[in-house]
Amino acid sequence: MPDMNEISYLTTKPHSFKSPTWKAPNRRHKPLKQLLSDEQKRLNTHEPPLANDPVTYFSVEAPPSLRPLKVYCDITGLPTTYKAPGSNLRYYDAEVFELIRNIAPGVDQQYLELRAANVILR
Amino acid sequence: MTETPPFTQTVFPLRDFDPATLPSEEPIYRAYAPGVPICIDLGAHSTKIGLANAAVPNNVFPSIVSRWRDRKISQTLTIVGNDVFRDSSVKLAMKTPFDGPMIANWDYIEYMLDYSFEHLGVNSSGGVDNPVVMTEAMGAPHVFRKNMYQLLFEAYNAPTVAFGLDSLFAYHANGGRTGLVVGAGHELTSIIPVVQGRGILTQAKRINFGGHQATTYLSSLLTLKYPYFPTKITAQQAEYLVHDHCYVSPNFHEEIKTALDPDVLQTLDRVIEAPFVEIAKVVKSEEELQKEAEKRREGGRRLQEQAQKLRLEKLVQKEKDYAYYITVRAKMETASKRDVQNMLQGEGFEGEADFKKYMYNLERSLKRSRQGDLGDVEEETPTFPLVDIPDEQLSEEEIREKRKQRLMKSNYDARARAKLEKEEEKRLRDEEIRKDKEWRESDLDGWVAARRARLGELIAKHQVRVKIQREGKDRKSKASQQRMKNIASLADDADANAGGTKRKRVTNSATIDNDPNDTFGANDADWAVYRDINSEAVGADNEEVEEEEREELLKIERELLEHDVQFTQADTFEASFDWKNSTLHKFLRGPSAFDIEDAHHQHQVHLNVERIRVPEIYFQPSIAGLDQAGVCEISEDIVLRRMPSCGFLGDADEMVRDVFLCGGPVLTHGFETRMRNEFTSFLPSGALLRIRTANDPVLDAWKGMAQWANGAGATYVTKKEYEEMGSEYIKEHNLGNPCLI
C-alpha cells in the first residue's frame, strides 16, 4: 500500500516549473449550462462581428435527422407502433401494456426520460 | 410436446475495477529534456501525457481528481488519476473536472497539469521549458482557450502552445491524407472530412453522444429493468458491461425484430451475476433427520399425555361437583321456596333457572368427556316413550319430561333427515357422473364441445372480473362512476335514516360542491359508508364464487386432458401464464425458467436487447432522445451533399476510400462492419469504399500529436503573441480549429 501522503505531495508541493508570481484566480468553476450560454453570448456580441460562417461549438452541432423516426418499445426496446394513452409510453405487446398499466407512479416518467420525452415541471 | 434438452447459459461475473491491476506506482519519465514538445491529450475519459521524443505516452490516467481530507493528520490530500483507486475512501471523493465535453473546474485541471509535469520529470526552474501541444474540442469555446492559455503561459511559463483536434491527430498518426474521420469520444462523436491532410471544419459535425452517455443509458436501463436488484451496479461496472457485452448490430432493424425469439435469445442473452455472499444451507444426514422426527413424536406424545391428565383431573373435579350438586338438588326438593332461594344464592346462582341450566351443562359435559375417554360410541337410536301418550294420562312431572322428549325427538329427526338428504345428494351426484360418462361414451364430440363451451364461459367470466377490478382503479371508468353514485345515494339514505325526517334538498343553484344540505363528512361515522361498500365489493362472497369457478375450471381441464385428444397441457389456462410465451419473462430472465428463491437468480441480470440497443444510439440518437442525426446519416450528408456542394467534387469520392474510425467506442465489436453496411447502402454501386479503424483507437491521438510536434508543420503561439493578440488568437494548422479573429 503506497503512502497516499507522498502521492498527494507530488501534486501539491511547490513546483520548480511554476511561475513564482502565479496566483490562481478565485472562482474557476462553471457548469456546462453556463459555459454554453456564456459562449453563445460572446459569439453574438463579438467585436468585430465574426465572418459569415464561423466554426463555433454551435455550428458543428449535428442537425436533426431527416429520416423517418423509428420507434421502439420503451420497456423492451423492440420495434413497435403502439403508444399507451395517458402515459405516452410505447409498448411492444399486450403483456407489456399490462405492465405499464400497473406501473408505479413516477416510473413512467423515468422511462420517458430515457428518450427525453418526460414532462419537466418548472 | 417434444422435450428440448435443458439449456444452460454461461454466467458471466459482474466485472469491477481491480486495484491490483494497477502498476505499483505511476511511472516518472526519465528522459526529460528541455525544448522537446510536451503533448497532452486531455480527454474527458482519460488523459495521455508524454514528451514528443517518446513513442508512447508516459502516463495514461483517468481524468479524475480526488480531494480528500484525512482527519488523522487533518490534511487535505489531492490525488489524481490512477492513484485515486489505491484507497477506497479517496475513491469515494473522486470528481471529474469535466461537465459533459467541457472543462468546468479549472482548479482540478491545474492539479492535473501539476501532476502531469511532475510525472514527465520537468525540472526546469521558473517555468516549463518545453513547447506544449494540447487537444481541444471542435469549435472550442473561448473560455477554454482563455483559461488554458492563462495556465500554460502565466502559471507554467510555457514558451509556446499549440491546440489541435484529437481525432485529426489520430488520423495523422495513421498516415491519412484525404478521408472521413469518425472520432467517437467519451462525451461526443465527431465526423470530420479531411482533404489533402486538412480538416474541413466548416463541414464537420458533432453528435452529443459518446461512451459516457452509452454507459449512463445502460445503467438507467438496468435500474428500470431490475428495480429490486439487491446490489447497485456502479458506473464503473456499467462501463465494463458496455465494453464486454454490447456490440453494434450489423443490421439492427432486422436483428431487433427477432431479438426475443427463443432460438435467437439463446445466443443473444447474456447472464451477468453480481457477487454476493451465499448463505450456506446446512445439509442434514438421514440419521439426524430421523432423530429429529423421533424427538418431535416424543414431544407430541408428552403433550398428549399431559392433556389427557388434565382432562382426567377436570373430569374428576366435575364428578365431584356433580355429586355435590345432586345432594343440593335433593335437599332443595324438600326445602321451602325461601330456603331454596337462600340456598341458591349461597351457591352463587341467580335463580332456579340458572341452576338448572348449570346442571344441564354439567351433565352434558360429563357425558361427553366420559364418552371421549372411552372412545366414540355409535349413537344408539334413542326411544321417546312419552311422546305418543296424551297429556291427560300423564302426571305433571311426566308432562315436563314429555316436552323435553319431544324436543329431543325433533332434534333427532332433523339429524336423520339431513343424513338422508346427504345420501340422496350423493346418489344424485353419482347418477350425474354416470350419465356424464354415458354421454361421453356415446357422443364424445358433443360432450367435448359442451365442456369446451363451459370452459370458454368460465374464462370469459374471469376476464370480466379482472376488467372490473381494473376499472375500479380508474377514477374515470364507468364502473367507478357508478360506484360513486351508489355511495352518494347510500350516504343520502343513511343520513335520512339517522335524522329521522328526510330534509328536502335545495335544488336551485346547488352543485355537488356547495350543496348546503350536504353535511356528509361532518360526522365521522359518515365515512363508514366507504368501508361498508368496500367490504361489499370485495367481500367473501365474491372470493368464494371465484374460488368455486376456478375449481370447476380446473376440473373441466382435467377431464378434457383425459378424454379430449386435441386438448393438451399447452391449451390449459395455467399454460397461458407459461414463461415461454411471456415477452417480459424472456426480456427479464432470458431463455430459461426463473426461480425466485434461488440466490443466484436473484443476483443475475440478463442483457439481451440492450446488447444491441445501447450502441445503436450512435446510429440512431433518437433512441436516447437526442434530436440529432446518426453517424451514418451525417456521413452520407457530408459525402454526398455537403462536400460536392462546397466544390470538393472529386474529393468526396476519394473520401469514402478512406473512412477512418478512432476513439474508444469504435472498439465496440461490429462498429466497422456496421459502418461498411451503411456506407454501401447509400453509395452508388461500384464506389470504392475502404473503412479502417485506427491501429490504437485510444492512444493514436497522442501519437499523432507527437508526430505533428516533431514534424515541420507544427505552428505554435508564442507567449509574446499571446500577450499581444489576446486569448482568442490561435495559429491555424491542418489539424486544428480555425481562428475566429
mmCIF file of C-alpha atoms in Angstrom, chain B residues 505-518:
data_model
loop_
_atom_site.group_PDB
_atom_site.id
_atom_site.type_symbol
_atom_site.label_atom_id
_atom_site.label_comp_id
_atom_site.label_asym_id
_atom_site.label_seq_id
_atom_site.Cartn_x
_atom_site.Cartn_y
_atom_site.Cartn_z
ATOM 1 C CA ARG B 505 -82.857 19.379 -0.992
ATOM 2 C CA VAL B 506 -82.352 22.965 -2.002
ATOM 3 C CA THR B 507 -82.030 22.307 -5.698
ATOM 4 C CA ASN B 508 -81.624 25.782 -7.115
ATOM 5 C CA SER B 509 -78.020 26.916 -7.504
ATOM 6 C CA ALA B 510 -76.788 23.958 -5.518
ATOM 7 C CA THR B 511 -73.994 21.951 -7.090
ATOM 8 C CA ILE B 512 -72.280 18.911 -5.701
ATOM 9 C CA ASP B 513 -69.608 21.154 -4.247
ATOM 10 C CA ASN B 514 -71.649 23.770 -2.433
ATOM 11 C CA ASP B 515 -74.866 21.992 -1.525
ATOM 12 C CA PRO B 516 -75.884 23.449 1.842
ATOM 13 C CA ASN B 517 -77.817 20.302 2.656
ATOM 14 C CA ASP B 518 -74.806 18.164 2.086
#
